[in-house]
mmCIF file with all atom_site columns, C-alpha atoms and ligand atoms in Angstrom:
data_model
loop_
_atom_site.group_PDB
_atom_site.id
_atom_site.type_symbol
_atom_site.label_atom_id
_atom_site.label_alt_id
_atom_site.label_comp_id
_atom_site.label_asym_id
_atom_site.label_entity_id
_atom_site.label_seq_id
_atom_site.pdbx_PDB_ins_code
_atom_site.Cartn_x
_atom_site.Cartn_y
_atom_site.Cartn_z
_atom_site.occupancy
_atom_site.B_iso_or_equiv
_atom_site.pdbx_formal_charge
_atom_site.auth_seq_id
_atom_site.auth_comp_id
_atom_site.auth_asym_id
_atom_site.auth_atom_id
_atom_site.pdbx_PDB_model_num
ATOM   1   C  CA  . UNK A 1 1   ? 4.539   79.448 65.631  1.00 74.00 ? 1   UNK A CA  1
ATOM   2   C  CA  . UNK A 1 2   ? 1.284   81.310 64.818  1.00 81.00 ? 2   UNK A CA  1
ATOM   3   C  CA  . UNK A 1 3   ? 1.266   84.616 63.287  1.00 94.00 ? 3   UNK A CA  1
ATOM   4   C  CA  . UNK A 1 4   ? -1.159  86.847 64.234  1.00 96.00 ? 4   UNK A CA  1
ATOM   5   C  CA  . UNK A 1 5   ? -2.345  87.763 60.713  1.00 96.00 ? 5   UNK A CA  1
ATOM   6   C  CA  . UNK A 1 6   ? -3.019  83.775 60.589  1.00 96.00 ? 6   UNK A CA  1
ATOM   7   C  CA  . UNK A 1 7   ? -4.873  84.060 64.185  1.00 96.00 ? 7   UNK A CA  1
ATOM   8   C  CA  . UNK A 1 8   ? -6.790  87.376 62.088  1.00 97.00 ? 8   UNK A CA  1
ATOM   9   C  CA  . UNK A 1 9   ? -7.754  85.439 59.251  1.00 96.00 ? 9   UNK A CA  1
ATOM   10  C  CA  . UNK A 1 10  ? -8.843  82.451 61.107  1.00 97.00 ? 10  UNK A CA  1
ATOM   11  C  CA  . UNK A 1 11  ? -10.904 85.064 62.929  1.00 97.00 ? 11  UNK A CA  1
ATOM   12  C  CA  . UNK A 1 12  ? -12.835 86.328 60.151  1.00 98.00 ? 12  UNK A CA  1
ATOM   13  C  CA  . UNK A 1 13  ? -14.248 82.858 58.824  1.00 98.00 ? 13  UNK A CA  1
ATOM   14  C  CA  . UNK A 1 14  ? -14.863 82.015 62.142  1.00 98.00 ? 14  UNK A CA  1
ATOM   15  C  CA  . UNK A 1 15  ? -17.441 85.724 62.383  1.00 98.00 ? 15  UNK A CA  1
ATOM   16  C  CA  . UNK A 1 16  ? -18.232 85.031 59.411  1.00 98.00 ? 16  UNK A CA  1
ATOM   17  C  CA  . UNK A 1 17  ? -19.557 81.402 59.519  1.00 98.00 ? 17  UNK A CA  1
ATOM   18  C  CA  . UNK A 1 18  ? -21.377 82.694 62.625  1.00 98.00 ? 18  UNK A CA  1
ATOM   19  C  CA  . UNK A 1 19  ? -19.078 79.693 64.542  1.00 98.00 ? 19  UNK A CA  1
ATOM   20  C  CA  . UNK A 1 20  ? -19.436 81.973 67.772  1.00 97.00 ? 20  UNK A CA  1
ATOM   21  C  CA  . UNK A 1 21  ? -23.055 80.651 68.124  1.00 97.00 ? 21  UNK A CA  1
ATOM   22  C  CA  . UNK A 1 22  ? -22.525 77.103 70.543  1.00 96.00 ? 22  UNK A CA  1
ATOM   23  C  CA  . UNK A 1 23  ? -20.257 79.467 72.753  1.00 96.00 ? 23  UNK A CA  1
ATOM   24  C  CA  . UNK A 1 24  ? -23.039 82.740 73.480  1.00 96.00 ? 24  UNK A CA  1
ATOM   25  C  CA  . UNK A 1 25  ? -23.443 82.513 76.846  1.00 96.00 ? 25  UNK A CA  1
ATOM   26  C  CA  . UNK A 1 26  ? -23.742 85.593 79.925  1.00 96.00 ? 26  UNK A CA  1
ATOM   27  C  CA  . UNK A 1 27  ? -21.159 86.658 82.179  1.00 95.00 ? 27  UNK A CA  1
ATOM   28  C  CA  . UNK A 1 28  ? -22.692 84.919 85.087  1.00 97.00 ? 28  UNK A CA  1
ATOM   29  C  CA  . UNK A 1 29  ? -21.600 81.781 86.235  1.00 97.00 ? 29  UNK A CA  1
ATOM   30  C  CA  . UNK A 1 30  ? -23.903 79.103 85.552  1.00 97.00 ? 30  UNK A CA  1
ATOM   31  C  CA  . UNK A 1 31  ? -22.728 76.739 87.849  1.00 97.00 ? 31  UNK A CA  1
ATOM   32  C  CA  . UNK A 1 32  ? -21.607 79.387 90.601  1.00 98.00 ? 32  UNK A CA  1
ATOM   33  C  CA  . UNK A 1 33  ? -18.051 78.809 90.579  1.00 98.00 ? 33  UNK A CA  1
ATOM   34  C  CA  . UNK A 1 34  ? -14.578 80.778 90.397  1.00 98.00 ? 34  UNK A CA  1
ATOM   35  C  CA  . UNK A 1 35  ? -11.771 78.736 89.601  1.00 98.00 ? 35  UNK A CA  1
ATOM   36  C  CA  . UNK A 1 36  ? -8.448  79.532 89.812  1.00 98.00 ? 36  UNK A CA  1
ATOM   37  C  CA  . UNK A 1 37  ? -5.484  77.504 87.802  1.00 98.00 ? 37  UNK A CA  1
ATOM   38  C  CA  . UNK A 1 38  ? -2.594  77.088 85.761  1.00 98.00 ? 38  UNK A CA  1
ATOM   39  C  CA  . UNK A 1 39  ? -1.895  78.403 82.945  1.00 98.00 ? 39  UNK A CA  1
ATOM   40  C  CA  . UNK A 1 40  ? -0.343  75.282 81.853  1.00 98.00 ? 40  UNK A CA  1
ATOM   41  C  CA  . UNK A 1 41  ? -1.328  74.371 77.870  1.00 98.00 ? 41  UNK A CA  1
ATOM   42  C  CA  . UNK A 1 42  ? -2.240  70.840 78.657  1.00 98.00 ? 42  UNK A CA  1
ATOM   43  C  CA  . UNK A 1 43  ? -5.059  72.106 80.916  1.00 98.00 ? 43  UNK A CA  1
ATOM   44  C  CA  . UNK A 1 44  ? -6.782  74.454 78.154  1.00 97.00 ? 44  UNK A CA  1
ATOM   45  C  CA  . UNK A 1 45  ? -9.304  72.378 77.283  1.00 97.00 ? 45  UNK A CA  1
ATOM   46  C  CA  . UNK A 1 46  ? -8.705  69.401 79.640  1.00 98.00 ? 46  UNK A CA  1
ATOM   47  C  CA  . UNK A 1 47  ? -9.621  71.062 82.947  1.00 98.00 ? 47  UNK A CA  1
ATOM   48  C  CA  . UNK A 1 48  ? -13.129 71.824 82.041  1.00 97.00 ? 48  UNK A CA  1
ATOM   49  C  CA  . UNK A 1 49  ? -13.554 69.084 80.393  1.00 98.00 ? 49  UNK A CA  1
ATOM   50  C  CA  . UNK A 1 50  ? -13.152 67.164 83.270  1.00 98.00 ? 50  UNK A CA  1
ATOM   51  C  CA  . UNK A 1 51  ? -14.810 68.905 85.878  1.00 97.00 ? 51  UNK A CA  1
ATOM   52  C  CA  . UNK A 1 52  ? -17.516 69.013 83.314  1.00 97.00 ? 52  UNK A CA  1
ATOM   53  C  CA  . UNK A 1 53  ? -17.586 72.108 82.475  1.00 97.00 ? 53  UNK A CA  1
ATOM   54  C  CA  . UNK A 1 54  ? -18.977 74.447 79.352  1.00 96.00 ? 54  UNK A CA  1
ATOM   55  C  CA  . UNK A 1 55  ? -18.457 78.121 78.100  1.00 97.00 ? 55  UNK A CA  1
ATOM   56  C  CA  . UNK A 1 56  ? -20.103 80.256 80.589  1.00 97.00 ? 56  UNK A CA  1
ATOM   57  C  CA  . UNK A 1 57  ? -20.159 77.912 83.586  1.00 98.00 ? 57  UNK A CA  1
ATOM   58  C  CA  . UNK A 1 58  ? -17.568 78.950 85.694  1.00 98.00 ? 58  UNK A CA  1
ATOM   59  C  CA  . UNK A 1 59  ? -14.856 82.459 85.916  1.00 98.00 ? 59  UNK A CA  1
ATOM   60  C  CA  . UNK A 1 60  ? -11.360 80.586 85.320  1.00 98.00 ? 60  UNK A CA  1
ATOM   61  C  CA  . UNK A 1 61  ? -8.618  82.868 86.813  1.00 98.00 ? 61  UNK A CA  1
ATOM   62  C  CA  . UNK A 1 62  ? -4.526  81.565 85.458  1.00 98.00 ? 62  UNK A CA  1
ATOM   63  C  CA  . UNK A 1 63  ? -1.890  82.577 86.279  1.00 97.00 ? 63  UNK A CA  1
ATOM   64  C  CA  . UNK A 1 64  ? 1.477   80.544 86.256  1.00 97.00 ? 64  UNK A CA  1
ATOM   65  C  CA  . UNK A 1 65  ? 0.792   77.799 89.035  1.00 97.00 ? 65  UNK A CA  1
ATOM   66  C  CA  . UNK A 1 66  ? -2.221  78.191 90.377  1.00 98.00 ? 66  UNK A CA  1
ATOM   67  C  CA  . UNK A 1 67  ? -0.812  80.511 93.127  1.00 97.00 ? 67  UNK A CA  1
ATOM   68  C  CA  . UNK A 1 68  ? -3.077  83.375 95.102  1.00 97.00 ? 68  UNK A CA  1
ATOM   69  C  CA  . UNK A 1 69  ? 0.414   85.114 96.277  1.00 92.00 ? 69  UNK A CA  1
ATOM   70  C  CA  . UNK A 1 70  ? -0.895  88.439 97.644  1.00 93.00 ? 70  UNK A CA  1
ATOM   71  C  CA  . UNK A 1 71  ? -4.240  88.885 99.951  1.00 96.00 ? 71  UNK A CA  1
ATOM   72  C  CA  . UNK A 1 72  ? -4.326  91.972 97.650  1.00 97.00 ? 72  UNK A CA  1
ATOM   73  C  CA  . UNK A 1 73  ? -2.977  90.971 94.034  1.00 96.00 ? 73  UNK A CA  1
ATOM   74  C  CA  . UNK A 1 74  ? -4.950  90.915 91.332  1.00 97.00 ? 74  UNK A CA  1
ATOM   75  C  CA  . UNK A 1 75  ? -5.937  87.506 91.989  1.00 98.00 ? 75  UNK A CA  1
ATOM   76  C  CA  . UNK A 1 76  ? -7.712  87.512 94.883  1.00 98.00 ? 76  UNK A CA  1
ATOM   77  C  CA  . UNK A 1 77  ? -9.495  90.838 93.354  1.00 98.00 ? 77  UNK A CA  1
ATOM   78  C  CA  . UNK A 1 78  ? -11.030 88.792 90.800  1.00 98.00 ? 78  UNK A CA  1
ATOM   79  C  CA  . UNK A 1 79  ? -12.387 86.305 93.062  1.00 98.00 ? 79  UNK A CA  1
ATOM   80  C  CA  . UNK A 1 80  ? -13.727 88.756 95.269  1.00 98.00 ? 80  UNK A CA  1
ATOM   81  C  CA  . UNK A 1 81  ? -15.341 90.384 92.173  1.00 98.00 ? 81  UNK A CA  1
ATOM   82  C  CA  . UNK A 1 82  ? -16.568 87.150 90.690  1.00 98.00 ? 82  UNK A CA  1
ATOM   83  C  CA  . UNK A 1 83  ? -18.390 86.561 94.201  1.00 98.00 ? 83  UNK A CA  1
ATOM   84  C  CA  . UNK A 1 84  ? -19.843 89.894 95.118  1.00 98.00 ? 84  UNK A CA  1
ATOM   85  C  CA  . UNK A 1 85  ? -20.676 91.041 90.876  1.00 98.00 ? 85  UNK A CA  1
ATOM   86  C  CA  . UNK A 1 86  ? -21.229 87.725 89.191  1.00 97.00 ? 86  UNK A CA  1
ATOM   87  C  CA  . UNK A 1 87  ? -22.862 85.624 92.019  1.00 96.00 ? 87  UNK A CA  1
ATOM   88  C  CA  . UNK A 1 88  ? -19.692 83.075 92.544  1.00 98.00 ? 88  UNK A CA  1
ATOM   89  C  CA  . UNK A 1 89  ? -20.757 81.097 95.264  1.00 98.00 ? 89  UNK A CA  1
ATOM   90  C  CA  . UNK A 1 90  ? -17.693 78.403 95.736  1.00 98.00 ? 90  UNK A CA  1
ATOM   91  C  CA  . UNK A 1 91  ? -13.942 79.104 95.123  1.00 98.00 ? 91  UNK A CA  1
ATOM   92  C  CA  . UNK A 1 92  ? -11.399 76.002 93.559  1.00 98.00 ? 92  UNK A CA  1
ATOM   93  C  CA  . UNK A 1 93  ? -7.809  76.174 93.386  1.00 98.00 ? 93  UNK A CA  1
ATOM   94  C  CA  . UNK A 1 94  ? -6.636  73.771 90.944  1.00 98.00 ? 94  UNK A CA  1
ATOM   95  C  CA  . UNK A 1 95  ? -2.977  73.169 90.673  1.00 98.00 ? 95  UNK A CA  1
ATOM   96  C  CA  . UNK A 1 96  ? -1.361  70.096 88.941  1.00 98.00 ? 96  UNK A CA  1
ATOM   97  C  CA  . UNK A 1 97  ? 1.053   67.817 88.263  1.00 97.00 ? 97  UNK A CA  1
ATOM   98  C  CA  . UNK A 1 98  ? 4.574   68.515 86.184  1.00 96.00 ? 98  UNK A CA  1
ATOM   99  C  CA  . UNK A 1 99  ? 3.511   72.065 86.708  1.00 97.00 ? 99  UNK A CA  1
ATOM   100 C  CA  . UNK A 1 100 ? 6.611   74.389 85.587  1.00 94.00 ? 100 UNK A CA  1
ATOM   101 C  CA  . UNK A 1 101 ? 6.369   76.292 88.736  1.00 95.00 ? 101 UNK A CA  1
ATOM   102 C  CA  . UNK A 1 102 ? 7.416   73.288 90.880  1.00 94.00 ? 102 UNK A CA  1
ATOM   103 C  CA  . UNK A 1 103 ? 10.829  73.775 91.649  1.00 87.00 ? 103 UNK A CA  1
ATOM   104 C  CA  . UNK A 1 104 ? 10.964  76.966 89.628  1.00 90.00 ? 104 UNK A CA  1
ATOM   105 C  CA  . UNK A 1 105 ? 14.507  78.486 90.258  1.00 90.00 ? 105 UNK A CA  1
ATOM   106 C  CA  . UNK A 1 106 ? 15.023  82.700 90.166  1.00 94.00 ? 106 UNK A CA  1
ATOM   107 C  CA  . UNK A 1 107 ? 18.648  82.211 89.196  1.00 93.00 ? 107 UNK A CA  1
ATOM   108 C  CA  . UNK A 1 108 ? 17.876  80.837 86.072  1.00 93.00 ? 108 UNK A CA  1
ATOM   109 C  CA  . UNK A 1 109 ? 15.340  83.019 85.024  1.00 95.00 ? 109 UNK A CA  1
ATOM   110 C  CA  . UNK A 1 110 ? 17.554  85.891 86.318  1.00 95.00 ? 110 UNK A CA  1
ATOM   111 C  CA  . UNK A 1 111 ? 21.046  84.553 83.886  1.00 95.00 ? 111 UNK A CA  1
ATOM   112 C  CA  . UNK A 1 112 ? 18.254  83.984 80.578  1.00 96.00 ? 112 UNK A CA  1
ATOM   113 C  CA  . UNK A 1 113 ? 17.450  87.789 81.538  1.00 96.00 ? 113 UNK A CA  1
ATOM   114 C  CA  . UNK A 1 114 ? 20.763  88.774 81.321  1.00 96.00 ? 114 UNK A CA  1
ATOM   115 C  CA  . UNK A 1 115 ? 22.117  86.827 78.436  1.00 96.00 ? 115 UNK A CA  1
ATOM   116 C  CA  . UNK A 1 116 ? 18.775  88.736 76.898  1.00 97.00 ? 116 UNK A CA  1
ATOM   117 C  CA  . UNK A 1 117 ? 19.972  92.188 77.244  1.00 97.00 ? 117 UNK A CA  1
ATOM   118 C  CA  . UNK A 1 118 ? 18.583  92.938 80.792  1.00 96.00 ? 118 UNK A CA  1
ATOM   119 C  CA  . UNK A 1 119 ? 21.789  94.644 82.723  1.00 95.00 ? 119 UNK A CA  1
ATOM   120 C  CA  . UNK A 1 120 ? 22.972  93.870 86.200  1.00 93.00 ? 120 UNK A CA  1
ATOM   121 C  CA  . UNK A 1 121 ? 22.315  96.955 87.200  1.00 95.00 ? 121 UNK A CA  1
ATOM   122 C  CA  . UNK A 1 122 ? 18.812  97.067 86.111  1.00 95.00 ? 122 UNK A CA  1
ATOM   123 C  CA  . UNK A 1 123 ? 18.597  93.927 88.745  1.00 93.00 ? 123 UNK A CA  1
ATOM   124 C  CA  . UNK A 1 124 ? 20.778  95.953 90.997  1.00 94.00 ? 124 UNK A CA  1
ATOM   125 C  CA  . UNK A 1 125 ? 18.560  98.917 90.983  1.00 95.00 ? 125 UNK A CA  1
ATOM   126 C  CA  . UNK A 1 126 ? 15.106  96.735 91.534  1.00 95.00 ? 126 UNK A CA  1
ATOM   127 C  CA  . UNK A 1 127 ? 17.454  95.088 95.007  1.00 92.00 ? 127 UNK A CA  1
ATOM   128 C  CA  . UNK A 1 128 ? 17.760  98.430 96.134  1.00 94.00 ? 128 UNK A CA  1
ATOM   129 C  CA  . UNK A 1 129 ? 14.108  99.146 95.560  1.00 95.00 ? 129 UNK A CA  1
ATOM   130 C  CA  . UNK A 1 130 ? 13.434  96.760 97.697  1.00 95.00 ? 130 UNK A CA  1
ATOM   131 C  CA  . UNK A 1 131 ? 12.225  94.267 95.023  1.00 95.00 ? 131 UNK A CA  1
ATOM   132 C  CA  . UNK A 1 132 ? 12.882  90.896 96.071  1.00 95.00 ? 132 UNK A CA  1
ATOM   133 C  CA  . UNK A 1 133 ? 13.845  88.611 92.482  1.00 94.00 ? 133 UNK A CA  1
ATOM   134 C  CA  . UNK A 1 134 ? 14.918  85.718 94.447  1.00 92.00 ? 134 UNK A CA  1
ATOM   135 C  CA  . UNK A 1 135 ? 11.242  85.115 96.250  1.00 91.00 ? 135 UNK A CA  1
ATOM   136 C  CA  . UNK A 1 136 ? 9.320   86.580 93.454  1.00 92.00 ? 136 UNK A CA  1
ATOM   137 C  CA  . UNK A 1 137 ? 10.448  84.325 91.108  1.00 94.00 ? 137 UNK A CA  1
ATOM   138 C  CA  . UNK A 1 138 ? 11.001  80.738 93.082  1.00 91.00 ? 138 UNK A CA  1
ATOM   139 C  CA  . UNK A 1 139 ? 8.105   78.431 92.554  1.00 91.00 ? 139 UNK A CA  1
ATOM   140 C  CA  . UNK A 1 140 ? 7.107   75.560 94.873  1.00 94.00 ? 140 UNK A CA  1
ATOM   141 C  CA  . UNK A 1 141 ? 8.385   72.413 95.989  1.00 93.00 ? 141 UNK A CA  1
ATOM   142 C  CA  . UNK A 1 142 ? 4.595   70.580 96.904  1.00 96.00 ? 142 UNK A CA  1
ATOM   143 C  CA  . UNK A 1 143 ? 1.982   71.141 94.564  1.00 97.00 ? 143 UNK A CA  1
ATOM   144 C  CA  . UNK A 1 144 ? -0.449  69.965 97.646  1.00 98.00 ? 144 UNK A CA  1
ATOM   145 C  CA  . UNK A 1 145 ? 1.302   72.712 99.956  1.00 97.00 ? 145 UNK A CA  1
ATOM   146 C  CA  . UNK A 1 146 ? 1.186   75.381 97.270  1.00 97.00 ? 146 UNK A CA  1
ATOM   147 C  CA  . UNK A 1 147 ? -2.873  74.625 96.761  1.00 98.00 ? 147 UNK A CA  1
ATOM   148 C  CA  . UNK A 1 148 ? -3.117  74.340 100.140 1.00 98.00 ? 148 UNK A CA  1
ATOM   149 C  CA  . UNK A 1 149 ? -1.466  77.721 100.843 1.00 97.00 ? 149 UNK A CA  1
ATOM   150 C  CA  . UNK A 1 150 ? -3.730  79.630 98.696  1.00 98.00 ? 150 UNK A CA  1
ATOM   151 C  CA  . UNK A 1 151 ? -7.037  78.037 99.852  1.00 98.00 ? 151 UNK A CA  1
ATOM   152 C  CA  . UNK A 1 152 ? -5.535  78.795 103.193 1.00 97.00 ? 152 UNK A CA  1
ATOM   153 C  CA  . UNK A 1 153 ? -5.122  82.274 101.961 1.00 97.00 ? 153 UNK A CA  1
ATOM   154 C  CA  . UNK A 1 154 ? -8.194  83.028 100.286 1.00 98.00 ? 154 UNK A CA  1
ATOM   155 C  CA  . UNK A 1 155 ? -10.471 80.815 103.150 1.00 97.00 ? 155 UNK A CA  1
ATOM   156 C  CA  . UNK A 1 156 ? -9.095  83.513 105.516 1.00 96.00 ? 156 UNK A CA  1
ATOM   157 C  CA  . UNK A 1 157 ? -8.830  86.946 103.633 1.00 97.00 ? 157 UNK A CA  1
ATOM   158 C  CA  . UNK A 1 158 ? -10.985 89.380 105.292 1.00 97.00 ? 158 UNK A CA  1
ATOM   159 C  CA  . UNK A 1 159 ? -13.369 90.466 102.484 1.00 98.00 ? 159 UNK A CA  1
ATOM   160 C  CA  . UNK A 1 160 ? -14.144 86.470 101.575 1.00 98.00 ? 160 UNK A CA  1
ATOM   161 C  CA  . UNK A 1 161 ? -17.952 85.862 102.898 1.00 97.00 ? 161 UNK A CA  1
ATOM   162 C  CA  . UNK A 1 162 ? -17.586 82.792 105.406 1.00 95.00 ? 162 UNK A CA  1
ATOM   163 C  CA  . UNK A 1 163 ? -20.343 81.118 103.903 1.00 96.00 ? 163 UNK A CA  1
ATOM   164 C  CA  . UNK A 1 164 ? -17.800 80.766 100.504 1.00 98.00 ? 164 UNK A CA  1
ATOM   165 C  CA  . UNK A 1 165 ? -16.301 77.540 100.568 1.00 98.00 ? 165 UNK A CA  1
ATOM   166 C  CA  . UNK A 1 166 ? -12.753 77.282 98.999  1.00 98.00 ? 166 UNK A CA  1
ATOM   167 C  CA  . UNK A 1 167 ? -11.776 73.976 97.577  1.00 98.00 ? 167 UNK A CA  1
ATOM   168 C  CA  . UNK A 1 168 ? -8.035  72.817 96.749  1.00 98.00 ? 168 UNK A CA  1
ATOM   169 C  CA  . UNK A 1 169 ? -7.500  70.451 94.047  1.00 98.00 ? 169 UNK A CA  1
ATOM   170 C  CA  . UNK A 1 170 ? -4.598  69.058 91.859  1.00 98.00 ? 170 UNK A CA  1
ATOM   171 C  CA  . UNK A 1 171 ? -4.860  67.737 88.679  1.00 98.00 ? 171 UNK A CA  1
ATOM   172 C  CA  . UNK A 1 172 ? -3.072  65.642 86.551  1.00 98.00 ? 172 UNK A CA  1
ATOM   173 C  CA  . UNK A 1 173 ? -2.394  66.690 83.096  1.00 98.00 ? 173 UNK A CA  1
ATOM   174 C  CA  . UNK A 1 174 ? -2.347  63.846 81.696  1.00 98.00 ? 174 UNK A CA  1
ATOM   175 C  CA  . UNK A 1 175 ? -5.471  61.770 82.329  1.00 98.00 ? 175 UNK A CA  1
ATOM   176 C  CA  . UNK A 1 176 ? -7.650  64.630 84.166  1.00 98.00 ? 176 UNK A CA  1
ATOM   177 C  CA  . UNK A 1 177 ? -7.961  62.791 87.446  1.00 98.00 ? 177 UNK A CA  1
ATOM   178 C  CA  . UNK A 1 178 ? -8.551  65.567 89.953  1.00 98.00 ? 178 UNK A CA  1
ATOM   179 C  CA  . UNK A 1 179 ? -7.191  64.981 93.745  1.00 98.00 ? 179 UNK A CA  1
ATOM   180 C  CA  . UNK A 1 180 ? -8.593  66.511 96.867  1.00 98.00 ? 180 UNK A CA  1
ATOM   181 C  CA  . UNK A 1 181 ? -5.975  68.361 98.752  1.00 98.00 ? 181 UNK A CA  1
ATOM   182 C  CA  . UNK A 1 182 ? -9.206  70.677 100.831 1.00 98.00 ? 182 UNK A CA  1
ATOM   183 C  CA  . UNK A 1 183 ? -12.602 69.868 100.653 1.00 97.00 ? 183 UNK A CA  1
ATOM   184 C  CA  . UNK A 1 184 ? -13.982 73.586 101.260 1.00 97.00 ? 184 UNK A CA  1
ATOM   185 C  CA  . UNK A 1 185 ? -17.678 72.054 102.697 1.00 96.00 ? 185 UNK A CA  1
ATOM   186 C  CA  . UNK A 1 186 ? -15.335 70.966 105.872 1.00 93.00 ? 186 UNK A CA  1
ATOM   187 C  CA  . UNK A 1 187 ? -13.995 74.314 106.772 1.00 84.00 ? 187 UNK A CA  1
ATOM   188 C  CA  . UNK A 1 188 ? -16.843 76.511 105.921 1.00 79.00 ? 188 UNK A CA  1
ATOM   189 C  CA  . UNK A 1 189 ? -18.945 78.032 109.460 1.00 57.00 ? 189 UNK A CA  1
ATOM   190 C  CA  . UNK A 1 190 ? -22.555 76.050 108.937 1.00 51.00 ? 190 UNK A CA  1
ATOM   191 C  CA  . UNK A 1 191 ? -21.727 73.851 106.042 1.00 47.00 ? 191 UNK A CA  1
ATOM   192 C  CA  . UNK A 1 192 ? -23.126 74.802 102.704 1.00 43.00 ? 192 UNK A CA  1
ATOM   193 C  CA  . UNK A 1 193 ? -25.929 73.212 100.932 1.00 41.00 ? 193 UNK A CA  1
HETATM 194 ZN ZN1 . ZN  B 2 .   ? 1.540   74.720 85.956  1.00 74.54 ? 201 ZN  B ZN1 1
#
């Protein structure tokens, strides 16, 4: 485990050493692109890498699986404000392989709650709110249908431009060898250059 004074006093060499200096870069895109993946550790430093891609290139949006859930969750915001502020001009969902969220199981996350502290009637009182545990927190069985889903989702939301295209890819963690599940040129009106 790291502790954050450690992360702190990493910091300050690293400020101090003027180590910041390869990474300075602007808030726009360089290579036009919103991305959005998993937050998976194995992907860190892997996915760009093999997509080719450097500090200030692309906006990378995680969240646990790669999933745009909600036309209006915070997801989709930020791709819709990494395409109309910061001149995004393609869209890539990249899930992957072993991801945690495949098969992810509410029950389980719902007993490690409770054996935590968190009362039944805490989980009770969210039912009743109309909260709904047992789809909130179940993954996916297909990484391919998940990714498809979500470019499905974002290709048809009504504030996406139609000239956007919306790729879905999955990667493996492992090696980095990226598969196409949509290629967004094919379903974009008037192709894209
Ligand atoms: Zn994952």
């Amino acid at each position: 485990m790291v502790s954050l004074s450690s992360i702190l006093e990493h910091n300050q060499q690293f400020v101090q050493e003027r180590k910041y200096e390869p990474y300075q870069t602007t808030k726009f895109p360089k290579k036009k692109l919103v991305i959005v993946s998993c937050m998976d550790t194995r992907l860190t430093e892997l996915l760009p890498q093999a997509k080719g891609l450097r500090n200030g290139d692309a906006k990378i949006i995680k969240n646990a699986g790669a999933i745009v859930s909600h036309p209006f969750g915070s997801v989709m915001r930020s791709i819709l404000v990494a395409v109309y502020e910061l001149e995004a001009e393609e869209v890539c969902i990249v899930g992957h392989r072993e991801c945690g969220m495949s098969g992810l199981n509410a029950a389980s996350i719902l007993n490690k709650a409770k054996d935590r502290g968190v009362e039944e009637k805490c989980l009770s009182l969210l039912e009743h709110a109309g909260v709904d545990l047992e789809t909130w927190l179940t993954g996916f069985h297909s990484v391919e249908e998940s990714v498809a889903h979500s470019v499905n989702m974002v290709r048809h939301h009504p504030l996406l431009p139609e000239e956007v295209p919306v790729h879905g890819l999955v990667i493996d963690p492992g090696t980095g060898t990226l598969d196409v599940v949509v290629d967004g040129y094919e379903t974009v009106k008037g192709g894209c250059s």
